[in-house]
mmCIF file of C-alpha atoms in Angstrom:
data_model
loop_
_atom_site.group_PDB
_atom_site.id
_atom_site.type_symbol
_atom_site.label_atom_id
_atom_site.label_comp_id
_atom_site.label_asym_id
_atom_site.label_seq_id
_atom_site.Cartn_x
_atom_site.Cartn_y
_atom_site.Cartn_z
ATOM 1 C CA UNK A 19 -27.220 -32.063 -29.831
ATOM 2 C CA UNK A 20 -23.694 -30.755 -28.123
ATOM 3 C CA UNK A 21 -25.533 -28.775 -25.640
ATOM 4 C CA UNK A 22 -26.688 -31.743 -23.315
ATOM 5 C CA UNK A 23 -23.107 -32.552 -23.379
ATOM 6 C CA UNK A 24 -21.412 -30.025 -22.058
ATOM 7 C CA UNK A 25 -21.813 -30.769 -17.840
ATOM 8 C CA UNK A 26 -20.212 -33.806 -19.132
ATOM 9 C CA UNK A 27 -18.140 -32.494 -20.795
ATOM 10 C CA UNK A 28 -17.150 -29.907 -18.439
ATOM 11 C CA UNK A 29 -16.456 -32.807 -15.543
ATOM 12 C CA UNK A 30 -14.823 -35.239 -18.075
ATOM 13 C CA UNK A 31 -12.157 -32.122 -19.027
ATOM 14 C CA UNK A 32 -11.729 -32.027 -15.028
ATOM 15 C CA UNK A 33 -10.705 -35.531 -15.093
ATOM 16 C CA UNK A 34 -7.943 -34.791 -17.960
ATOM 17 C CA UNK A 35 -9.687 -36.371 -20.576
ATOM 18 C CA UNK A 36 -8.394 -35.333 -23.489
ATOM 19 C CA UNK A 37 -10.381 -33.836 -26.834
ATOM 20 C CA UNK A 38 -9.720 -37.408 -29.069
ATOM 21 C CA UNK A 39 -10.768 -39.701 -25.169
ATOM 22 C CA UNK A 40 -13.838 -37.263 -25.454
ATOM 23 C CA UNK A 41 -15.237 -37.962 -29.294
ATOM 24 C CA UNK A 42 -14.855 -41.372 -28.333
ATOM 25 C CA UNK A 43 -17.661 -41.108 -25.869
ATOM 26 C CA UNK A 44 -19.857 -38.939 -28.019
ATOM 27 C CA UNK A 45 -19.139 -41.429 -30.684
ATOM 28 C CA UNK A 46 -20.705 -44.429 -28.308
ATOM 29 C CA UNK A 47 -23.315 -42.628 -26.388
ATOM 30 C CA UNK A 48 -26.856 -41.372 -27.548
ATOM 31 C CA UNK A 49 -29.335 -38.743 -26.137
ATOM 32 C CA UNK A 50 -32.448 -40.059 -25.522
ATOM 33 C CA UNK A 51 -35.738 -38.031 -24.158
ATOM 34 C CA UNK A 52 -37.926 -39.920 -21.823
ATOM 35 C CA UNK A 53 -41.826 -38.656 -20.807
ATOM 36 C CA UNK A 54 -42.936 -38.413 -17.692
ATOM 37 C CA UNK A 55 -44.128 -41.862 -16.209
ATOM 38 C CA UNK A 56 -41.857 -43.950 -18.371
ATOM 39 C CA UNK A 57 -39.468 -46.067 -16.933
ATOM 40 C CA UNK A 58 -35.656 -46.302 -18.419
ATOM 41 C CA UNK A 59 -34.311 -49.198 -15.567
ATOM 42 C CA UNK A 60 -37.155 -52.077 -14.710
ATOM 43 C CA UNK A 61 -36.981 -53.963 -11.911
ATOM 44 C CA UNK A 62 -36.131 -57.773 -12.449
ATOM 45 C CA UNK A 63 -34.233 -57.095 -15.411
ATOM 46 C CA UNK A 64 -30.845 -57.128 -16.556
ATOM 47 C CA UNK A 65 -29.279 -53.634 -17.263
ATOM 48 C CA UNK A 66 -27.183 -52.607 -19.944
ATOM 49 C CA UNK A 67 -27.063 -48.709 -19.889
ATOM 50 C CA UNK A 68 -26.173 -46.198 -17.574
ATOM 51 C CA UNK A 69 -27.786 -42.695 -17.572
ATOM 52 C CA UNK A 70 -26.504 -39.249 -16.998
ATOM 53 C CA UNK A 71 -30.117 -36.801 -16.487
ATOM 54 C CA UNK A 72 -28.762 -33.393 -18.677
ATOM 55 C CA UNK A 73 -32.607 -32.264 -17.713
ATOM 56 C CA UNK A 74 -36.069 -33.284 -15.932
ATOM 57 C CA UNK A 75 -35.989 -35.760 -13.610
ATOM 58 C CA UNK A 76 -35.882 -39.826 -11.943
ATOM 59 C CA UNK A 77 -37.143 -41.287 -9.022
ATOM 60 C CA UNK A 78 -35.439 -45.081 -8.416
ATOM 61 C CA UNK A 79 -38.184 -46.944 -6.275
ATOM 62 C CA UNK A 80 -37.939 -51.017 -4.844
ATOM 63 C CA UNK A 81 -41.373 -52.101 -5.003
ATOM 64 C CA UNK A 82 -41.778 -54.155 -1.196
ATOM 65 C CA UNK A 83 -43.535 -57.844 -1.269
ATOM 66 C CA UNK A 84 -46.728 -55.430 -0.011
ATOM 67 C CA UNK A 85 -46.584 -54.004 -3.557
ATOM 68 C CA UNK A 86 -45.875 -50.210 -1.926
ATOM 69 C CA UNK A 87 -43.218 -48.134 -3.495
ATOM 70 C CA UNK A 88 -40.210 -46.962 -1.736
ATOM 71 C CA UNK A 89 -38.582 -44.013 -2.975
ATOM 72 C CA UNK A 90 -34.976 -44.771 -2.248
ATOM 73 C CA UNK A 91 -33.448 -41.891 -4.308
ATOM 74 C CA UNK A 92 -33.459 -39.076 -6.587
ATOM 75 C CA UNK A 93 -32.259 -38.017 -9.768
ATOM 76 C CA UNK A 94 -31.955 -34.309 -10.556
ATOM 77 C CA UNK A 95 -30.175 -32.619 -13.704
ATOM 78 C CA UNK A 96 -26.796 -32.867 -14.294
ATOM 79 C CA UNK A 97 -26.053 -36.641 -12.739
ATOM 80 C CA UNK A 98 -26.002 -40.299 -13.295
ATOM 81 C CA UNK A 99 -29.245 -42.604 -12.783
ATOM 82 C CA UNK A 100 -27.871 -45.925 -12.679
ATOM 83 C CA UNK A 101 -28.634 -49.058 -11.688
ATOM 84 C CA UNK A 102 -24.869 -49.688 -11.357
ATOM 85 C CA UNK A 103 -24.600 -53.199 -9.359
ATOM 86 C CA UNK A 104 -26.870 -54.872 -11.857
ATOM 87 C CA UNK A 105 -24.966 -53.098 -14.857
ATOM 88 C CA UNK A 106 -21.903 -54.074 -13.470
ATOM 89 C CA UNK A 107 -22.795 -57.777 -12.080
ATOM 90 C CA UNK A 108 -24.975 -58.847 -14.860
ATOM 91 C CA UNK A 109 -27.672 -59.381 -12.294
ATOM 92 C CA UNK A 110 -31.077 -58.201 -12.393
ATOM 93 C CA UNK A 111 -31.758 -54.461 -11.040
ATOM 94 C CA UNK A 112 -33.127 -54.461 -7.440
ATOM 95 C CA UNK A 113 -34.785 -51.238 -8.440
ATOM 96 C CA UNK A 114 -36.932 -49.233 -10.571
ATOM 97 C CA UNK A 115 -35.728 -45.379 -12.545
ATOM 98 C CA UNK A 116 -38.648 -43.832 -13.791
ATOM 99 C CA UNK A 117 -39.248 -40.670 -15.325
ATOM 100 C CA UNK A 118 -41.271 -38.316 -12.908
ATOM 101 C CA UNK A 119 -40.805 -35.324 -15.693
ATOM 102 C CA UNK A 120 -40.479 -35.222 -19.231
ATOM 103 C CA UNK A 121 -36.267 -35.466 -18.856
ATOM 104 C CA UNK A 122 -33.565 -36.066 -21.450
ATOM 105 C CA UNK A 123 -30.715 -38.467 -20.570
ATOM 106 C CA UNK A 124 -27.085 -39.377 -22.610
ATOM 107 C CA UNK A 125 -27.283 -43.575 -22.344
ATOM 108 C CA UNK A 126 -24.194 -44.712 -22.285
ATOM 109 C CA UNK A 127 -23.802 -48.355 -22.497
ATOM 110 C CA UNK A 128 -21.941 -50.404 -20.474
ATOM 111 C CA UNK A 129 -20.031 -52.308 -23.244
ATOM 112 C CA UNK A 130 -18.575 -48.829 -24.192
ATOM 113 C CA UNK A 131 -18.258 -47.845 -21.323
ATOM 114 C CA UNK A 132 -15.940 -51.087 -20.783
ATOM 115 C CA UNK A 133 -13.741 -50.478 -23.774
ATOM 116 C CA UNK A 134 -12.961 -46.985 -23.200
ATOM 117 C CA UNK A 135 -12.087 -47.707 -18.899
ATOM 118 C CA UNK A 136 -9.459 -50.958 -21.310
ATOM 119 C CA UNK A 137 -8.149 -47.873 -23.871
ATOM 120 C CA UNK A 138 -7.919 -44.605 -21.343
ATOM 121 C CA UNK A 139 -6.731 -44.317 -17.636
ATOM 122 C CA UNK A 140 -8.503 -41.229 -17.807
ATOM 123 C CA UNK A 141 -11.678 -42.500 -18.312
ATOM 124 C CA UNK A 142 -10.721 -45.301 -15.488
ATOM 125 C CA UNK A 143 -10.366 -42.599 -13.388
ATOM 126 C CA UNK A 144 -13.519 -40.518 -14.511
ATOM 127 C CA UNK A 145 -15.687 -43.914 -13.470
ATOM 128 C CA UNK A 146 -13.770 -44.740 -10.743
ATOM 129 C CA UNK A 147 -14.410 -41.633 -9.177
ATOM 130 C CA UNK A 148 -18.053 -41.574 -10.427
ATOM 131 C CA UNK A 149 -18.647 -44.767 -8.409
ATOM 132 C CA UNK A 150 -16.510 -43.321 -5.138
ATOM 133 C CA UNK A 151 -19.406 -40.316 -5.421
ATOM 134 C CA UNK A 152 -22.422 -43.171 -5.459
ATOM 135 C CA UNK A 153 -20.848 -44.772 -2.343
ATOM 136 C CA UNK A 154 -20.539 -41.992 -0.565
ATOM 137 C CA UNK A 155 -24.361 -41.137 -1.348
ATOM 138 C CA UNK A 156 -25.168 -44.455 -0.094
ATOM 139 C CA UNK A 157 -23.008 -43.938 3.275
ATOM 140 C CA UNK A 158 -25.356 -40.667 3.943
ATOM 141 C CA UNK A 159 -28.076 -42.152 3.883
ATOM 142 C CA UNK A 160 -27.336 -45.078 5.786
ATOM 143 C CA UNK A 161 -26.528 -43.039 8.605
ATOM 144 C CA UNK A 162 -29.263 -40.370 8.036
ATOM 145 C CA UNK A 163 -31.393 -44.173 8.468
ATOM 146 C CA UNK A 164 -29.800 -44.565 11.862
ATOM 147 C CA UNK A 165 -29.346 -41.447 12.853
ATOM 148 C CA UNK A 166 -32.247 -38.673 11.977
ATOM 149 C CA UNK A 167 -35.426 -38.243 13.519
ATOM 150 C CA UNK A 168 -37.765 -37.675 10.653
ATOM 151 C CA UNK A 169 -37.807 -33.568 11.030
ATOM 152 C CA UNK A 170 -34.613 -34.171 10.506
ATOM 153 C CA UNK A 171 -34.746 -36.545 7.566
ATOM 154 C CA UNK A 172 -36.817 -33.962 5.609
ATOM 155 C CA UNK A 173 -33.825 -31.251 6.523
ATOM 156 C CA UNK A 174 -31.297 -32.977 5.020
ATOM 157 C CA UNK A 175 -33.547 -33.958 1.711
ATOM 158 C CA UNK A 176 -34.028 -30.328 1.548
ATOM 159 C CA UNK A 177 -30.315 -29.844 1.285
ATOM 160 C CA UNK A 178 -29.548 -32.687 -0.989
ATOM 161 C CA UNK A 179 -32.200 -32.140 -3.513
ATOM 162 C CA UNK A 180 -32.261 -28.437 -3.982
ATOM 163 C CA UNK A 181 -36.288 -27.601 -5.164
ATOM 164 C CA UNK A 182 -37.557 -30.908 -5.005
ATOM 165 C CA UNK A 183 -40.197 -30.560 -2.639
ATOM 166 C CA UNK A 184 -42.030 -27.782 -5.549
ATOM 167 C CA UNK A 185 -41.678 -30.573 -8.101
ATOM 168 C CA UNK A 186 -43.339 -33.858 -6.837
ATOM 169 C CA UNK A 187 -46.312 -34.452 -5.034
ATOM 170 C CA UNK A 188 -45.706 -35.117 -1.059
ATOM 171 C CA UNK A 189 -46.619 -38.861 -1.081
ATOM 172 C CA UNK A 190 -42.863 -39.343 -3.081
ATOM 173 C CA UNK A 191 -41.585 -37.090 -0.438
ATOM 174 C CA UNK A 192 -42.920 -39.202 2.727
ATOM 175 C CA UNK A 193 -42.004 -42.368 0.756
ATOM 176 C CA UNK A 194 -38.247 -41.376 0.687
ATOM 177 C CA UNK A 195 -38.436 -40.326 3.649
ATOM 178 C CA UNK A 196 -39.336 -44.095 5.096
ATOM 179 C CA UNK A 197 -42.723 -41.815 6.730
ATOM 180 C CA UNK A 198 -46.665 -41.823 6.036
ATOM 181 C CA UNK A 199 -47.978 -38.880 4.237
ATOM 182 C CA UNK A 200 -50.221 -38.101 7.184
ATOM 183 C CA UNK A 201 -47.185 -38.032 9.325
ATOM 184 C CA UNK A 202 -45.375 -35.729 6.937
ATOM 185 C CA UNK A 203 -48.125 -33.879 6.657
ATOM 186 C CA UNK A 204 -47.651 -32.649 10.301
ATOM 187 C CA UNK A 205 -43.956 -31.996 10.307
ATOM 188 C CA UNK A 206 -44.285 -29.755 7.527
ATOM 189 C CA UNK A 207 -47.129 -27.931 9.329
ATOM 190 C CA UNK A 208 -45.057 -27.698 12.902
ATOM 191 C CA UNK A 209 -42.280 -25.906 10.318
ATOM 192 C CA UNK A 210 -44.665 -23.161 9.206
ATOM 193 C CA UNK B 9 6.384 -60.642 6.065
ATOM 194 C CA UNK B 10 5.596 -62.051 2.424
ATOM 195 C CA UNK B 11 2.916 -64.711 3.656
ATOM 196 C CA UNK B 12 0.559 -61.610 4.430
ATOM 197 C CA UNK B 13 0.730 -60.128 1.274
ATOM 198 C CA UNK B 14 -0.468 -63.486 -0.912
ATOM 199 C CA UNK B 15 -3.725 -62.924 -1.253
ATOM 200 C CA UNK B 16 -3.511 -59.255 -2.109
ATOM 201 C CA UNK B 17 -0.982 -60.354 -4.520
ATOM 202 C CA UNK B 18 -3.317 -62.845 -6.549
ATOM 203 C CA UNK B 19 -6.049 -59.941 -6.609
ATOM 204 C CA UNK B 20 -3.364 -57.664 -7.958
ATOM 205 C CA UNK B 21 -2.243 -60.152 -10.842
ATOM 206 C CA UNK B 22 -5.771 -61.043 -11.689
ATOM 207 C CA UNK B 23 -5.926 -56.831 -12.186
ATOM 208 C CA UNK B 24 -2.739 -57.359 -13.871
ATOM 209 C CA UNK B 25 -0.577 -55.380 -11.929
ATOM 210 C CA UNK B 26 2.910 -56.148 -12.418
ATOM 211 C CA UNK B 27 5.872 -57.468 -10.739
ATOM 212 C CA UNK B 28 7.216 -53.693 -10.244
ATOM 213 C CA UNK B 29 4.132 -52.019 -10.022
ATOM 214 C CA UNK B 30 3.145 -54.370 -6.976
ATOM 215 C CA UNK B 31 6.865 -53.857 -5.500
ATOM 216 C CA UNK B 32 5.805 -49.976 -5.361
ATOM 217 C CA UNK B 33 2.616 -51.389 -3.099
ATOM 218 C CA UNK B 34 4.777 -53.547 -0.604
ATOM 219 C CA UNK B 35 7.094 -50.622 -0.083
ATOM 220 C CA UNK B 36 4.567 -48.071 0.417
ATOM 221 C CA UNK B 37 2.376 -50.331 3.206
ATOM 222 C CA UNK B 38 2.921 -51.807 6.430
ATOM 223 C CA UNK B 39 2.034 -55.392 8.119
ATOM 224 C CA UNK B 40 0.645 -54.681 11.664
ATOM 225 C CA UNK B 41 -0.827 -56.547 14.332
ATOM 226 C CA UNK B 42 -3.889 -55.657 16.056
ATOM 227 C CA UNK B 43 -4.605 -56.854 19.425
ATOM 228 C CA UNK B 44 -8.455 -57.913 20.116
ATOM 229 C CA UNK B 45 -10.659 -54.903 21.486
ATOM 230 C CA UNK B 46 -8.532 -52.549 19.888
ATOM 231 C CA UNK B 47 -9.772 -49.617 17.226
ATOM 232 C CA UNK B 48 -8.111 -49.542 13.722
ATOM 233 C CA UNK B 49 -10.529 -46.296 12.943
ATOM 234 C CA UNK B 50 -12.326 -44.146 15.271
ATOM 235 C CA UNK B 51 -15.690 -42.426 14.555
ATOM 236 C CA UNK B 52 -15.633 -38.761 14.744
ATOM 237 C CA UNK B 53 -11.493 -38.837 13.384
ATOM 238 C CA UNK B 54 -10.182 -38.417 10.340
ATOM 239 C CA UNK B 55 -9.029 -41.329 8.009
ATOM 240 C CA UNK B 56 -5.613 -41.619 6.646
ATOM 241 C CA UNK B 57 -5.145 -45.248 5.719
ATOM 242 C CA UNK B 58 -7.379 -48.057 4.085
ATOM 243 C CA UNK B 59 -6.450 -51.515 5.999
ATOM 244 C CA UNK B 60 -6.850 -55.523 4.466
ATOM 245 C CA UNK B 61 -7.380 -57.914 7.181
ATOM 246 C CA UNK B 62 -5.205 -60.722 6.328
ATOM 247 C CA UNK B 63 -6.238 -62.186 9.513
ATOM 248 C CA UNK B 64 -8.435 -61.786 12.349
ATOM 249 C CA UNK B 65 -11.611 -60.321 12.670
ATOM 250 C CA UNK B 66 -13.181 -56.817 13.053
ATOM 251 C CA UNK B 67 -16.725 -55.232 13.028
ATOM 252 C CA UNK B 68 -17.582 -51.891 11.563
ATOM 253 C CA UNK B 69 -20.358 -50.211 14.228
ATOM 254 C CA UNK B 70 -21.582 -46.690 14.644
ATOM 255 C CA UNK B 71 -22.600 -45.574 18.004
ATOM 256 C CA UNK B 72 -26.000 -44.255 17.989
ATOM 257 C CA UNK B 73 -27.394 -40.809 19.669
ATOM 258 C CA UNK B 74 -29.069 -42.865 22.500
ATOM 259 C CA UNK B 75 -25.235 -44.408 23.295
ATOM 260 C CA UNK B 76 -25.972 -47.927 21.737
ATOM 261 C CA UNK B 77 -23.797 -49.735 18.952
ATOM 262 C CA UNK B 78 -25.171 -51.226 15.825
ATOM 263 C CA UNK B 79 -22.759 -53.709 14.052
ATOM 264 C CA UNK B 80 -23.183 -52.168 10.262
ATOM 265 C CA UNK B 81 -20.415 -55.005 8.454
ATOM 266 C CA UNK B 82 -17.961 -57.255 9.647
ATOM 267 C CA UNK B 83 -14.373 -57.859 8.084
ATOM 268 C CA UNK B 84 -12.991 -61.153 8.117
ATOM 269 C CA UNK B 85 -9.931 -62.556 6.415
ATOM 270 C CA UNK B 86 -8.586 -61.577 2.945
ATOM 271 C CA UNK B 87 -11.050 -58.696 2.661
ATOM 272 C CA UNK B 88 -10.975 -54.507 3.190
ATOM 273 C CA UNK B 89 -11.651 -52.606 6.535
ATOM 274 C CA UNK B 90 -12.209 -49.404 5.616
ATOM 275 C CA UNK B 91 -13.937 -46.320 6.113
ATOM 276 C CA UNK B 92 -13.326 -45.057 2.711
ATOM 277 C CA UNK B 93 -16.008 -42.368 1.909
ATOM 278 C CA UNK B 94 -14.267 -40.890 5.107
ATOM 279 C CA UNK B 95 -10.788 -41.203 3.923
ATOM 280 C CA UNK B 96 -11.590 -40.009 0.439
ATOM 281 C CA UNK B 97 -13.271 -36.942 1.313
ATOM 282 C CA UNK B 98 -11.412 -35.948 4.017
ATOM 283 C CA UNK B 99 -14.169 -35.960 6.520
ATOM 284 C CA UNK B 100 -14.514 -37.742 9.964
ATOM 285 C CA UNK B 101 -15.704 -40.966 9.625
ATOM 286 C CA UNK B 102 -19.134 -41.883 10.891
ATOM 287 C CA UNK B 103 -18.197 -45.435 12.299
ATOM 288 C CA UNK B 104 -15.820 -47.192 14.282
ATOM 289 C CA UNK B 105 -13.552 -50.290 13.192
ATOM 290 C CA UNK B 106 -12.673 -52.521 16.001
ATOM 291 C CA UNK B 107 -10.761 -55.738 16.182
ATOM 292 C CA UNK B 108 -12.817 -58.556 17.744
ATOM 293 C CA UNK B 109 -10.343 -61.219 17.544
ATOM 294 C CA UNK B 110 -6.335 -60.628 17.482
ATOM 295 C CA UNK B 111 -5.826 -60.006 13.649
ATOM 296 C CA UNK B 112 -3.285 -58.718 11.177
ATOM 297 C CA UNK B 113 -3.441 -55.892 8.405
ATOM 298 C CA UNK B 114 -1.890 -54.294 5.710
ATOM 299 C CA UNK B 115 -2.113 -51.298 6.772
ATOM 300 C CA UNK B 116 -2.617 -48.498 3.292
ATOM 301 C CA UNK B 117 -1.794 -45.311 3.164
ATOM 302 C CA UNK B 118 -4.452 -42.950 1.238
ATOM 303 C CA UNK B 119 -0.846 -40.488 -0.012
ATOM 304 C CA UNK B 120 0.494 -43.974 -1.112
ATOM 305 C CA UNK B 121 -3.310 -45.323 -3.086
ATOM 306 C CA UNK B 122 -3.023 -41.779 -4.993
ATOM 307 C CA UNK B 123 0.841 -42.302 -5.908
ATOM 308 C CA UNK B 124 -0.178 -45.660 -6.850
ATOM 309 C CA UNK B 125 -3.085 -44.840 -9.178
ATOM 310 C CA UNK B 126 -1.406 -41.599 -11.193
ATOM 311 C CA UNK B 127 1.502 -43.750 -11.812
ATOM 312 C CA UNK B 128 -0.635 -47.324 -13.169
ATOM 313 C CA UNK B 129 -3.559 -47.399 -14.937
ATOM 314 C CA UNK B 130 -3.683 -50.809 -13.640
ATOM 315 C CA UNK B 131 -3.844 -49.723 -9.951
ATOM 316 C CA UNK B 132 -6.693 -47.326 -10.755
ATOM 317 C CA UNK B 133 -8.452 -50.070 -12.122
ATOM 318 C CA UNK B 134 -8.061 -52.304 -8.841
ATOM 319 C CA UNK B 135 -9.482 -49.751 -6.881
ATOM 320 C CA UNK B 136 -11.897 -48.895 -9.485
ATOM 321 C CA UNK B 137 -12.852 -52.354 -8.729
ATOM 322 C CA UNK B 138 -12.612 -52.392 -4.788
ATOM 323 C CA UNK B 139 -14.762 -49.185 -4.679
ATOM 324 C CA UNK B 140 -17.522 -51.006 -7.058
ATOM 325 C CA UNK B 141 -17.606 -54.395 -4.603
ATOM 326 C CA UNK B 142 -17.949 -52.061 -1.687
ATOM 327 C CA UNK B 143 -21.000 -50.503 -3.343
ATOM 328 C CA UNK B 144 -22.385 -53.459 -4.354
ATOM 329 C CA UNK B 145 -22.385 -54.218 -0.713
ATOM 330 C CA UNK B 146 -24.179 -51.101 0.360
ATOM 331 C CA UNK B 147 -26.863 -51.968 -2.267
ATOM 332 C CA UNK B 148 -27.305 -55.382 -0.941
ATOM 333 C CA UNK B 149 -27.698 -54.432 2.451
ATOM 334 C CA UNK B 150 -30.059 -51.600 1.755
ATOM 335 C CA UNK B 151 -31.608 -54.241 -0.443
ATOM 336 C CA UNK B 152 -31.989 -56.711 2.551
ATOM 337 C CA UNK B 153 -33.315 -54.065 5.653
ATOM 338 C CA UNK B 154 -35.692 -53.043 3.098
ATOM 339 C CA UNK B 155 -37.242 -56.890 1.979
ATOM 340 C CA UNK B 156 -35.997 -59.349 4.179
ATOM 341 C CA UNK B 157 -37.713 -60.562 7.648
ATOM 342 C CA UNK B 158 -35.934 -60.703 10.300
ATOM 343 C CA UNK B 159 -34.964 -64.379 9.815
ATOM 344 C CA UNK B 160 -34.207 -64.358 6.273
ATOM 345 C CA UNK B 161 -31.754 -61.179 7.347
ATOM 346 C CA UNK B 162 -30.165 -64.086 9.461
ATOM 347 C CA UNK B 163 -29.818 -66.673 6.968
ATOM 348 C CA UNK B 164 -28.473 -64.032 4.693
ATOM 349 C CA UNK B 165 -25.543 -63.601 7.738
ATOM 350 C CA UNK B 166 -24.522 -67.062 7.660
ATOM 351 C CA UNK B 167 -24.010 -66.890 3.784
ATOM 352 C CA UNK B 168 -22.445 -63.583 4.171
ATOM 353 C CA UNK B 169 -19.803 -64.189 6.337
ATOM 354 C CA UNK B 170 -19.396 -68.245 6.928
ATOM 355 C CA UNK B 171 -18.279 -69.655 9.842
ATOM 356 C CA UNK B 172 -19.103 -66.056 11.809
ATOM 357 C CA UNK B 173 -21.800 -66.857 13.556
ATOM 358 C CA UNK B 174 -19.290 -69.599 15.919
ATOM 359 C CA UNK B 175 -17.299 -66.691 16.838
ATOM 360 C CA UNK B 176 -18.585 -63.604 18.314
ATOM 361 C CA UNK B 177 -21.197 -63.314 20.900
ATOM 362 C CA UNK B 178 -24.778 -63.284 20.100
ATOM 363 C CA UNK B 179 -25.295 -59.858 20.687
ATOM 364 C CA UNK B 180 -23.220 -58.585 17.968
ATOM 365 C CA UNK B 181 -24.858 -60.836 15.844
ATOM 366 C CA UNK B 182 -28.815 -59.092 16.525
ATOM 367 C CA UNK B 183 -26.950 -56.078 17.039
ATOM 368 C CA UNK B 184 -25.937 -56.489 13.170
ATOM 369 C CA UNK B 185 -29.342 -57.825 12.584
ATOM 370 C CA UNK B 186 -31.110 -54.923 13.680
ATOM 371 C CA UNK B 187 -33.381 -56.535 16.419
ATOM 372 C CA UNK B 188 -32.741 -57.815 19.837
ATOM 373 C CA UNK B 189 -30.973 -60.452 21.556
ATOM 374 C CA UNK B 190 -34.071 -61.893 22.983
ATOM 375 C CA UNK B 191 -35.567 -61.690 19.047
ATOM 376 C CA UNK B 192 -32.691 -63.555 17.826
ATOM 377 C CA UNK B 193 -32.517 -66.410 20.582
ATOM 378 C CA UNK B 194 -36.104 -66.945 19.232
ATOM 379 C CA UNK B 195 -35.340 -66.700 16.218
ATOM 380 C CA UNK B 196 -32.352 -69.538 16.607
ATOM 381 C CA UNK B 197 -34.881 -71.926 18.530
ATOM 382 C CA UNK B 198 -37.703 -71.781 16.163
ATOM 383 C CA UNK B 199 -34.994 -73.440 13.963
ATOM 384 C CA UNK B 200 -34.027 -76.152 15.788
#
């Protein structure tokens, strides 16, 4: 079971946190394998986990009043797939995390995630930091919004998500990418 | 000097800083005035401080490639102007915080936030805390671009920031809205 801890494990040692602030973690946490297709964050509802993907991978998607699906981010190995405003604000998730390959996660609830931010500064730290890293992420991509023609767009989601575009199918690609498939279609052809 | 500092004070008791870890705070920042029109943060510079409005007004706008602004946030009293993913990383920040009314900050110091947080858990937990609202934030407004028409995104404004929409010039308003002046003055007649 130790081996999907140890990215954590490695980050959480970066942070100072020390051997006994570490069991207590392993202690509250469990790993969990999802299939492909399933979702571990529903829309609508109330969340009380996060998610850190050791392997496979998560689309989060907000399902528009039209009933299309827009991919608003990724999650690869090795990071957290959160809906962390609802988690945080007891409100109900704005957004979808479903499984897009069979993955395997370490849930971490938010209650124990609570008592050991009250019992460690470390661990204050470790999320606070965590959190600076999803607001950052969300800076990007407003301005890659306002900023990037769609070539563009594609560039940087190249960059950000190393592989990606071998993994899914394009119509997730031109959904992130706020395009039609038809129109990503023809950027990728004026790159060959 | 004191009367600036009382709201920042209450937040920092309610986070349960105490009486000598908030002394450390007042001797580390500064109260400055900031006449209207003028920039707190430049886009394209680097960020050394974090700045609470205790009063006045400023928006936070990004200049796009084509030369025009769009209003991203506003910052009115008792409340952070920051560009912190910026002063956190040590990269230029993407946007542009100007004053549009004569205001007053405290102005932070990002040497004097890390002193602050190695030295009390209890600060790293109030920025812990700051970071997560200003997140929250980012998801709402991603959360509103993506779902909300045009005049819902305006009726979401007025709740936003109350009272707002009596003092800065229409413009800034559709500007912040994402459509144009002409679309908004419709807009505010078809709800007459």
């Amino acid at each position: 079971m130790h081996q999907y801890y140890q990215t954590l494990r490695l980050l959480a040692s970066q942070a100072s946190i020390s051997a006994t602030e570490w069991e207590w973690f392993v202690n509250a946490t469990t790993v969990k394998h999802i299939p492909s297709g399933v979702t571990i964050v529903q829309s609508d509802h109330e969340v009380y986990h996060a998610y850190f993907c050791t392997n496979g991978l998560f689309r989060l998607y907000y399902t528009l009043p039209d009933g299309r699906e827009y991919n608003v981010a990724f999650t690869l190995e090795n990071d957290f797939a959160t809906s962390y405003g609802a988690m945080i604000s007891g409100s109900t998730s704005m957004y979808t995390i479903q499984a897009m390959e069979d993955s395997t996660v370490i849930e971490i609830p938010y209650t124990a995630l609570q008592v050991l931010m009250d019992r460690s500064h470390n661990w204050e730290r470790f999320v606070r930091t965590a959190v600076e890293r999803l607001y950052i992420r969300k800076e990007e991509r407003e301005r890659e919004l306002l900023y990037l023609t769609a070539l563009e767009r594609y560039q940087a989601f190249l960059v950000k998500y190393p592989g990606l575009e071998k993994r899914i199918p394009q119509y997730h690609i031109a959904s992130y990418l706020g395009i039609s498939p038809v129109s990503l279609s023809r950027i990728l052809h004026s790159c060959d």
